Each structure stands twice: as structure tokens, then as C-alpha cells.
């Protein structure tokens, strides 16, 4: 007899899907919002329960979706890592929707707000399924759901810029899913399986046959590249800055904090459960991811330095932060994967915090998005200013904050004995340069927003009223909670990293 | 009081694009700065865009062709390693497909073995696929449903005028033939739907026939006639009802199967119309969903409304 908590991953997926479907009948945006927030809260509790159970017992379990186990039917598989990430996703989406609520009401027509929340519900469902799946094809199906929902939340703010951004995002995304599907179908042709537990021995057997290394390299490369396009790894990131920079605040926060990560988790599962990290490394795919990750860390930061539009600057910084994740994955060691997962969690809280805080600052500055007009905005919306400061300093890598731990863990993983010399030097150099660049563009903005202007003025000389903008309770709660998590991740780093390392060993 | 030099330097760094600098930027001198929303989307390096349009375009095109060629080469060389199609000892001829073929009828109960696989063995995937349809329709509504941002008063008048014109000059031949054919098409669609577990067909195929029939109706008799029986309310009720029915059935099957509880839905005699447990109602639900989605795509693209 199965433990009851083992049903929770399945409940979460269907809870999110059903609340999306039922929201169609709710025409009122406010009620739809309540349904979505309640769903996210429930899912956070359920996923959190799975996380507690699996991490306390140090186990993971497979859950057959029906009476037929692998290799015949669909399966889910949950362990500490998957359930932790799902809990993080729920909380981040919850905070993003809370913090971006006011912008959302203004940016999206009232009669279409319920549709926006349907997209959010299905996005949550797809993230749960991508994290928990034990089946390559289920992964593909929910990648499709994720793509459509993610494009729709960019499109929801119906203006020329977002439509263009959506078209670019959609095309790049579809290229990514197509390439991934090619990889999966080739894998099926040479192994005859779609479920990870059956694929693992089949792939291991294929590795003994030297003549099949080439197709294995091509298909694993295709799956990795497909997922890399969707998670905006350099040089496939071109869609990201416009999409994340022009969407409504909540969408930007969810897209960069959560959506990019869903694909990376699937990639980690493929790396660990279909192949082994060493196999990926020996095929050369690991090195490609490593080099692209290092390039992304520097390239994204360079473009962020040049950017004068607040949200696009943060979006470029996402390109760099995704690079950190791929740098860790490219090392192809458990320590590297642990560092990547830590970065996923750290970035999942930090980036939405920055987007939400920037949204608040922009609102307090008469909706001006140029950095220049944000000067002194922190005094007009103190919560947003504090949030931006915490998030920005974490990105720079100040100790006691989450971003520092990422750099530290990544550096430690690169210093391990089995890592080749060139990778170690590249990784350390990339971390050093990227940290410098991060400081270069975040610190001036932090100083600017706290600079007290005697009479803050907009582009047409209008004076902003100091007390006109009340950010509201839910905005303050969201920013405060995310800031606290960023600080906690930085302070309680050791137990948390150990927890992830134990989970990675179980993958 | 004169500021020390280091302080001035720090200030310049902090103030990045400040107009207070010796070289003020354009947006301060310009009384009406370019608004962010209307600004053309800036993508990629501005350096590249300014470096002459056509030469750059040609280079980009060449680069794109090169990428495609490399990708094609990669795919073609890989295909050489894949096993020949249809060989008896290919990898997919394993215990998985053997069980689907040998025990599918007995375990799941539909004589159409493909239906067994997609709706029961891998039922979760297929539920995901029907959610893709739901999501696609929702995204289209989000983008195209007429609202004050995407439709002007003029557009609305033009649509009403062309509707009135259509109403006057309805195509007589199309109308008469549709009147004769419509019941047959609907019946055929329903047959494919309800017979999906016994013969080739099922929800996706039958649903697209029904959707096609609705589109034909709209063309032959005008949108208003279709609206009289298929309006927003009906559309939402059918769509949500079908998906909920599907979800309930699949959740029950998954929950019961995963927890080792007895499945109370009878499988019936293979080959009879009321057999194969959840497959028949699921096929009907999928068919209704597909028909609604197809018709919604058609009308929202054409008219921006149902």
C-alpha cells in the first residue's frame, strides 16, 4: 500500500490544470485571481509536504499514472530536489502575482484578466509536470503547455511592443521544442523506450558500443540545445530581453524567475536519469554547455551595463544568471549540479524580487522606465527600494545574501580535483568578470534610487508627489517575504547546500 | 564649496545617463521624449543595426543558411546510424509494444489498440494534449477577441456592413447543398466519435469533422444562424464540461491504478459499443473539445468573436 503523501505530486498537477479550466467560467478578474492564489497556496503546501517527507526519510518514489508502471504507462517521480523546486515555484509565482497585482490591473483589460490567470494556472501545472515527470514524452507535452502559456502572459499586455516580443519568443520557443522533439524521437528509435527508468539501462548498454557514440552525441546535444534555446542560454537569448522587459511586471517576474527554470530541471533530470553526468561530459555536450554558460555570464552583463531601460537591464542580467546555471551543469559533476540547483533557487527568488521592486519604483516615478527617472524613487516607495537593494546586492555577490553563496559553491565545484585545468580557470575567470560587471551596473542604480532629490522631476518637468503612490499591503508582503528568503538563503547556506547535495545524489 | 575630484568621479559613475553631465543627452533637450511604448523594439546589438542595412541583412541571411546547412548535415549523418524502418529486431519491438498488442484488449478492452495506448496506458500525456488545445483556444481568445485595444469603431462598423451584405447575397447553391449534407456530416462525425474504441477514429478525428461541419454552417448560413445555437455560453459550457468530464475520468483511473484499488468501471465485452471502460466517454469529451476549438479558431481569426 502506497503512502498517501505520494499522491500529492499528481494532485498538484491536476489541481493546477482544473483550476485553470474552471477559471474559464469565472468572468471576473478579481475572483479568477483569488482562485489562482488559493491554488498556488494549496500546491505550495502539498509540495512542501512531499519535500518534508522525502528529505526527512532521504528517499524518492515513483508514482505510476494509472495501473501500468514503466515501461508501459506514464510515471511521475518525486524526490527532495523536485519537490523543493516545485515548492519554490509555487511561492515565487504567488509573490509575483501579489507584488505585480496593481500593474496587472492597469496593463490588462478587465474582461481579459481571467484569461491571464488561466495561463498562470496552466503554467504552474506544466512546471509541476516538468519537474516531476519520469517520462520523456510527458516532458515534451508539458513543454508545449509551458510555451503557449508563457507566450500568452507576455502577450497579455496588448501593445505593439509585447506582440512583437511574443512573436519572437514564440518562434524561438518552437524551434527549441522542435529540436528537443527530434532528440527524443531519435532516442526512442535507438532504445525503444520513453520512460527514464527503462532508458537508463538501454543508454548505458549503448555506450559500450563505440559505433553508436555519434548518434548519442547528436541526440543528447539536440535535447540540450532545445532546452537551452527555451531557457535563453547565450547565444539563443535574443528573445529574452524584449519579452521580459516589455511584459507586465508579474509576467516578467514569473518568466525569469520560474519559467526558464522549468526547462533546466528537465535537462538536469535527463542528465542524471537518462544519461549520467559523466556520459554527458564524455560526449562533449557538457563542455559546450560550459563554454556557452561562461560566455552568457559575461555577454549578458556587458549588455546590462549598456542598458538604460530599467526592466531590460534586469532582463539582460537574467541572461547572465542563466549562464551561471549552465556553467554548473557543464562541469558534469554532482557538485556542479548542486551549484546549478542552488543558483536556480537563489535566482528564482532574487530576480522576481528585482522585477517586482522595479515595477514599484517605476510606478512611483510616473511610469517612466528609464533609469534616469528612477532617481530618488526608493524614498517614494521604500519597500520597493529595500527590495531592489537586497536583490541587487545579492546579484553583485555580497556575502550574507544568496548570490554570494551561488558564486562560492560554483567556485568550489570548479576547484574540485577531477575538473580539467582549463575549465577551472575559465569558471573562476567568468565568475570574477561577471561579478565585477554586476557591481558595475547594479551599484549605480542602487545609489541612484536612494539619492534624495529636492524636487524629483519627470521628462516633462512634472514633480512626483512623495506620498501619492501607496504600494499596498500585498506588494509590501511580497517584497518583504522574497527579501527575507534571499537573506536566509545567504545565511543558512551550509545546511541548504547539503540538503541539495543529498537530493542530487538521489536523482 | 568645490567638490573633491574623486567625489565628482563617483557621482558621474552613479549618474550614468544623467543630463547634469557636461554633455547632456538628447531626451533632456527634447521637450517630448520618445515614449517607451511606441518606440520600435530594440533587439540585439544596436551596433549591428546601424552598420548599414542591406550588407548586414545579407550577412545574416548567409549565416542563417549556413546554420541550417550544418543542422541538416548533422541530421542526415545521424540518420545513417538509425535502424532500418520496419526491421523485426528494431529497438521499439520490445516488451512495451508486445504488451500493448498482446494484452491491450484484455487489460483495457478496446479493439482499437491505438486508442488503448493513447487514452489509458499513456492517458496522462493525452490529457496534457487536450489541455494544449484548451490553452490554444484561450490564447487565441486573449489575442483576438474584439476589445477596445485591438478593434476600433470603424472596424466594428465594417464587420457589420459586410455581415449585412452577406445576408443579402447568400450563396444559394452552398446553402441548399449544406442543408442536405449537414445531417450526414454530423452523423458521420458522431459515428467516428462513438466508434473510436472499435475502429480507427476517436475523439480527435471525430471532433475535427464536427468542427468542420460547424465552419461549413457558418459559411453557408451566416454567423448569426450559428450563434442562435452556438453562442458564448454554449461554447464555454461544452468546452469546460468536456474537459472536466475527461479530468474526472482520468483522475479516477490514475488514482485507483496507482494506489492498487479495484477499478469499478466495467470493461464490458470487447467489440460491443458499450465497452472499454473510460474510453468511450473520453472520446466523446475529446471530440467536443476539438470541435469547439476548431470552430473558435475559425471565428476568432475571422470576426474576433464567436
mmCIF file of C-alpha atoms in Angstrom, chain B residues 58-264:
data_model
loop_
_atom_site.group_PDB
_atom_site.id
_atom_site.type_symbol
_atom_site.label_atom_id
_atom_site.label_comp_id
_atom_site.label_asym_id
_atom_site.label_seq_id
_atom_site.Cartn_x
_atom_site.Cartn_y
_atom_site.Cartn_z
ATOM 1 C CA UNK B 58 22.776 39.654 -46.485
ATOM 2 C CA UNK B 59 25.310 38.523 -43.926
ATOM 3 C CA UNK B 60 22.552 37.465 -41.524
ATOM 4 C CA UNK B 61 20.794 35.545 -44.270
ATOM 5 C CA UNK B 62 24.023 33.802 -45.224
ATOM 6 C CA UNK B 63 24.656 32.931 -41.597
ATOM 7 C CA UNK B 64 21.146 31.550 -41.272
ATOM 8 C CA UNK B 65 21.571 29.391 -44.370
ATOM 9 C CA UNK B 66 24.909 28.152 -43.046
ATOM 10 C CA UNK B 67 23.316 27.188 -39.704
ATOM 11 C CA UNK B 68 20.501 25.341 -41.472
ATOM 12 C CA UNK B 69 23.000 23.523 -43.704
ATOM 13 C CA UNK B 70 25.063 22.406 -40.727
ATOM 14 C CA UNK B 71 21.936 21.252 -38.928
ATOM 15 C CA UNK B 72 20.733 19.357 -41.996
ATOM 16 C CA UNK B 73 24.133 17.711 -42.389
ATOM 17 C CA UNK B 74 24.098 16.695 -38.740
ATOM 18 C CA UNK B 75 20.647 15.161 -39.084
ATOM 19 C CA UNK B 76 21.462 13.325 -42.310
ATOM 20 C CA UNK B 77 24.651 11.805 -40.928
ATOM 21 C CA UNK B 78 22.792 10.703 -37.808
ATOM 22 C CA UNK B 79 20.024 9.047 -39.786
ATOM 23 C CA UNK B 80 22.639 6.690 -41.226
ATOM 24 C CA UNK B 81 23.107 5.256 -37.738
ATOM 25 C CA UNK B 82 19.439 4.694 -37.060
ATOM 26 C CA UNK B 83 17.995 1.209 -37.642
ATOM 27 C CA UNK B 84 16.072 0.495 -40.843
ATOM 28 C CA UNK B 85 12.354 1.154 -40.631
ATOM 29 C CA UNK B 86 10.291 -1.982 -40.104
ATOM 30 C CA UNK B 87 13.022 -4.468 -39.190
ATOM 31 C CA UNK B 88 11.850 -7.154 -36.809
ATOM 32 C CA UNK B 89 14.754 -6.700 -34.391
ATOM 33 C CA UNK B 90 14.489 -2.919 -34.065
ATOM 34 C CA UNK B 91 14.652 -1.490 -30.578
ATOM 35 C CA UNK B 92 10.990 -0.392 -30.373
ATOM 36 C CA UNK B 93 9.872 -4.028 -30.923
ATOM 37 C CA UNK B 94 10.320 -4.749 -27.236
ATOM 38 C CA UNK B 95 8.292 -5.794 -24.213
ATOM 39 C CA UNK B 96 6.472 -2.443 -24.273
ATOM 40 C CA UNK B 97 4.825 -2.808 -27.646
ATOM 41 C CA UNK B 98 4.390 -6.544 -27.135
ATOM 42 C CA UNK B 99 2.252 -5.947 -24.064
ATOM 43 C CA UNK B 100 0.250 -3.236 -25.819
ATOM 44 C CA UNK B 101 -0.552 -5.637 -28.651
ATOM 45 C CA UNK B 102 -0.927 -8.917 -26.794
ATOM 46 C CA UNK B 103 -2.642 -7.828 -23.599
ATOM 47 C CA UNK B 104 -4.161 -4.490 -24.561
ATOM 48 C CA UNK B 105 -7.537 -5.930 -25.471
ATOM 49 C CA UNK B 106 -7.776 -7.896 -22.255
ATOM 50 C CA UNK B 107 -6.408 -5.195 -19.900
ATOM 51 C CA UNK B 108 -8.063 -2.108 -21.347
ATOM 52 C CA UNK B 109 -10.811 -3.517 -23.516
ATOM 53 C CA UNK B 110 -10.847 -1.553 -26.780
ATOM 54 C CA UNK B 111 -10.400 -3.386 -30.067
ATOM 55 C CA UNK B 112 -8.723 -0.256 -31.446
ATOM 56 C CA UNK B 113 -5.314 -0.841 -29.851
ATOM 57 C CA UNK B 114 -4.042 2.664 -30.621
ATOM 58 C CA UNK B 115 -6.859 4.083 -28.517
ATOM 59 C CA UNK B 116 -5.802 1.805 -25.662
ATOM 60 C CA UNK B 117 -2.315 3.238 -25.759
ATOM 61 C CA UNK B 118 -3.168 6.910 -26.044
ATOM 62 C CA UNK B 119 -6.142 7.017 -23.695
ATOM 63 C CA UNK B 120 -5.243 4.519 -20.985
ATOM 64 C CA UNK B 121 -1.627 3.337 -20.985
ATOM 65 C CA UNK B 122 -0.374 6.841 -21.700
ATOM 66 C CA UNK B 123 -3.551 8.667 -20.690
ATOM 67 C CA UNK B 124 -1.792 11.417 -18.781
ATOM 68 C CA UNK B 125 0.077 12.560 -21.915
ATOM 69 C CA UNK B 126 -3.139 12.686 -23.897
ATOM 70 C CA UNK B 127 -4.849 14.701 -21.198
ATOM 71 C CA UNK B 128 -1.920 17.088 -21.493
ATOM 72 C CA UNK B 129 -2.507 17.267 -25.238
ATOM 73 C CA UNK B 130 -6.161 18.158 -24.824
ATOM 74 C CA UNK B 131 -5.092 20.855 -22.378
ATOM 75 C CA UNK B 132 -2.846 22.164 -25.160
ATOM 76 C CA UNK B 133 -5.989 22.544 -27.289
ATOM 77 C CA UNK B 134 -7.808 24.316 -24.478
ATOM 78 C CA UNK B 135 -4.815 26.560 -23.947
ATOM 79 C CA UNK B 136 -4.507 27.287 -27.673
ATOM 80 C CA UNK B 137 -8.141 28.374 -27.849
ATOM 81 C CA UNK B 138 -7.731 30.511 -24.737
ATOM 82 C CA UNK B 139 -4.625 32.177 -26.138
ATOM 83 C CA UNK B 140 -6.436 32.934 -29.402
ATOM 84 C CA UNK B 141 -9.346 34.454 -27.491
ATOM 85 C CA UNK B 142 -6.919 36.504 -25.423
ATOM 86 C CA UNK B 143 -5.259 37.869 -28.535
ATOM 87 C CA UNK B 144 -8.131 38.235 -30.974
ATOM 88 C CA UNK B 145 -11.352 38.778 -29.035
ATOM 89 C CA UNK B 146 -12.508 42.219 -30.048
ATOM 90 C CA UNK B 147 -11.743 44.771 -27.344
ATOM 91 C CA UNK B 148 -11.032 48.476 -27.237
ATOM 92 C CA UNK B 149 -7.312 47.965 -27.779
ATOM 93 C CA UNK B 150 -7.431 45.899 -30.958
ATOM 94 C CA UNK B 151 -10.707 46.942 -32.602
ATOM 95 C CA UNK B 152 -11.805 50.444 -33.455
ATOM 96 C CA UNK B 153 -15.349 51.664 -34.002
ATOM 97 C CA UNK B 154 -14.559 51.698 -37.722
ATOM 98 C CA UNK B 155 -13.572 48.011 -37.727
ATOM 99 C CA UNK B 156 -16.787 47.135 -35.994
ATOM 100 C CA UNK B 157 -18.891 49.065 -38.499
ATOM 101 C CA UNK B 158 -17.042 47.453 -41.397
ATOM 102 C CA UNK B 159 -17.708 43.995 -39.972
ATOM 103 C CA UNK B 160 -21.397 44.768 -39.511
ATOM 104 C CA UNK B 161 -21.654 46.108 -43.064
ATOM 105 C CA UNK B 162 -20.015 43.037 -44.581
ATOM 106 C CA UNK B 163 -22.301 40.810 -42.484
ATOM 107 C CA UNK B 164 -25.342 42.626 -43.822
ATOM 108 C CA UNK B 165 -24.023 42.305 -47.355
ATOM 109 C CA UNK B 166 -23.511 38.566 -46.888
ATOM 110 C CA UNK B 167 -27.015 38.267 -45.511
ATOM 111 C CA UNK B 168 -28.480 39.791 -48.692
ATOM 112 C CA UNK B 169 -26.436 37.847 -51.174
ATOM 113 C CA UNK B 170 -26.264 34.462 -49.629
ATOM 114 C CA UNK B 171 -24.850 31.752 -51.869
ATOM 115 C CA UNK B 172 -27.947 29.717 -52.765
ATOM 116 C CA UNK B 173 -26.135 26.634 -54.039
ATOM 117 C CA UNK B 174 -23.935 26.376 -50.974
ATOM 118 C CA UNK B 175 -26.976 26.845 -48.742
ATOM 119 C CA UNK B 176 -29.034 24.105 -50.337
ATOM 120 C CA UNK B 177 -26.226 21.582 -50.529
ATOM 121 C CA UNK B 178 -25.282 22.283 -46.933
ATOM 122 C CA UNK B 179 -28.879 21.720 -45.843
ATOM 123 C CA UNK B 180 -28.766 18.283 -47.436
ATOM 124 C CA UNK B 181 -25.261 17.370 -46.309
ATOM 125 C CA UNK B 182 -25.281 18.784 -42.791
ATOM 126 C CA UNK B 183 -27.157 15.933 -41.043
ATOM 127 C CA UNK B 184 -24.971 13.374 -42.786
ATOM 128 C CA UNK B 185 -21.746 15.114 -41.794
ATOM 129 C CA UNK B 186 -22.856 15.499 -38.188
ATOM 130 C CA UNK B 187 -23.916 11.869 -38.077
ATOM 131 C CA UNK B 188 -20.604 10.743 -39.536
ATOM 132 C CA UNK B 189 -18.685 12.830 -37.015
ATOM 133 C CA UNK B 190 -20.691 11.354 -34.152
ATOM 134 C CA UNK B 191 -20.132 7.860 -35.525
ATOM 135 C CA UNK B 192 -16.351 8.368 -35.634
ATOM 136 C CA UNK B 193 -16.508 9.742 -32.088
ATOM 137 C CA UNK B 194 -18.574 6.980 -30.562
ATOM 138 C CA UNK B 195 -16.981 4.163 -32.503
ATOM 139 C CA UNK B 196 -13.424 5.236 -31.688
ATOM 140 C CA UNK B 197 -12.732 2.286 -29.430
ATOM 141 C CA UNK B 198 -13.875 -0.222 -32.064
ATOM 142 C CA UNK B 199 -12.483 1.128 -35.313
ATOM 143 C CA UNK B 200 -9.971 3.726 -36.469
ATOM 144 C CA UNK B 201 -11.030 7.204 -35.402
ATOM 145 C CA UNK B 202 -11.834 8.556 -31.993
ATOM 146 C CA UNK B 203 -12.095 11.928 -30.346
ATOM 147 C CA UNK B 204 -9.525 13.914 -32.291
ATOM 148 C CA UNK B 205 -10.690 12.697 -35.715
ATOM 149 C CA UNK B 206 -14.419 12.857 -34.983
ATOM 150 C CA UNK B 207 -14.094 16.232 -33.297
ATOM 151 C CA UNK B 208 -12.418 17.774 -36.304
ATOM 152 C CA UNK B 209 -15.259 16.526 -38.535
ATOM 153 C CA UNK B 210 -17.808 18.136 -36.204
ATOM 154 C CA UNK B 211 -15.761 21.332 -36.098
ATOM 155 C CA UNK B 212 -15.576 21.339 -39.883
ATOM 156 C CA UNK B 213 -19.341 20.934 -40.053
ATOM 157 C CA UNK B 214 -19.821 23.979 -37.810
ATOM 158 C CA UNK B 215 -17.490 26.013 -40.016
ATOM 159 C CA UNK B 216 -19.434 24.941 -43.097
ATOM 160 C CA UNK B 217 -22.659 26.013 -41.373
ATOM 161 C CA UNK B 218 -21.193 29.419 -40.611
ATOM 162 C CA UNK B 219 -20.206 29.864 -44.255
ATOM 163 C CA UNK B 220 -23.480 28.711 -45.691
ATOM 164 C CA UNK B 221 -25.996 30.313 -43.342
ATOM 165 C CA UNK B 222 -24.049 33.198 -41.768
ATOM 166 C CA UNK B 223 -22.651 33.742 -38.309
ATOM 167 C CA UNK B 224 -25.972 34.814 -36.849
ATOM 168 C CA UNK B 225 -27.655 31.496 -37.580
ATOM 169 C CA UNK B 226 -24.835 29.577 -35.925
ATOM 170 C CA UNK B 227 -24.896 31.951 -32.964
ATOM 171 C CA UNK B 228 -28.533 31.039 -32.373
ATOM 172 C CA UNK B 229 -27.475 27.602 -31.170
ATOM 173 C CA UNK B 230 -23.734 28.019 -30.532
ATOM 174 C CA UNK B 231 -23.038 31.189 -28.575
ATOM 175 C CA UNK B 232 -20.510 32.095 -25.874
ATOM 176 C CA UNK B 233 -22.473 30.379 -23.143
ATOM 177 C CA UNK B 234 -22.889 27.096 -25.005
ATOM 178 C CA UNK B 235 -19.278 27.215 -26.120
ATOM 179 C CA UNK B 236 -17.962 27.653 -22.573
ATOM 180 C CA UNK B 237 -20.292 25.054 -21.098
ATOM 181 C CA UNK B 238 -19.366 22.420 -23.684
ATOM 182 C CA UNK B 239 -15.655 23.178 -23.517
ATOM 183 C CA UNK B 240 -15.391 23.229 -19.737
ATOM 184 C CA UNK B 241 -17.852 20.360 -19.292
ATOM 185 C CA UNK B 242 -15.932 18.118 -21.683
ATOM 186 C CA UNK B 243 -12.586 18.836 -20.066
ATOM 187 C CA UNK B 244 -13.940 18.352 -16.551
ATOM 188 C CA UNK B 245 -15.561 15.049 -17.523
ATOM 189 C CA UNK B 246 -12.274 13.944 -19.053
ATOM 190 C CA UNK B 247 -10.319 15.082 -15.986
ATOM 191 C CA UNK B 248 -12.627 13.262 -13.576
ATOM 192 C CA UNK B 249 -12.377 10.014 -15.535
ATOM 193 C CA UNK B 250 -8.625 10.138 -15.961
ATOM 194 C CA UNK B 251 -8.019 11.199 -12.339
ATOM 195 C CA UNK B 252 -10.149 8.328 -11.107
ATOM 196 C CA UNK B 253 -8.264 5.846 -13.296
ATOM 197 C CA UNK B 254 -4.877 7.185 -12.243
ATOM 198 C CA UNK B 255 -5.735 7.326 -8.551
ATOM 199 C CA UNK B 256 -7.242 3.861 -8.488
ATOM 200 C CA UNK B 257 -4.464 2.365 -10.578
ATOM 201 C CA UNK B 258 -1.627 3.968 -8.665
ATOM 202 C CA UNK B 259 -2.966 3.025 -5.246
ATOM 203 C CA UNK B 260 -3.841 -0.546 -6.214
ATOM 204 C CA UNK B 261 -7.567 -0.095 -5.556
ATOM 205 C CA UNK B 262 -10.159 -2.048 -7.560
ATOM 206 C CA UNK B 263 -11.353 -0.188 -10.664
ATOM 207 C CA UNK B 264 -15.146 -0.069 -10.512
#
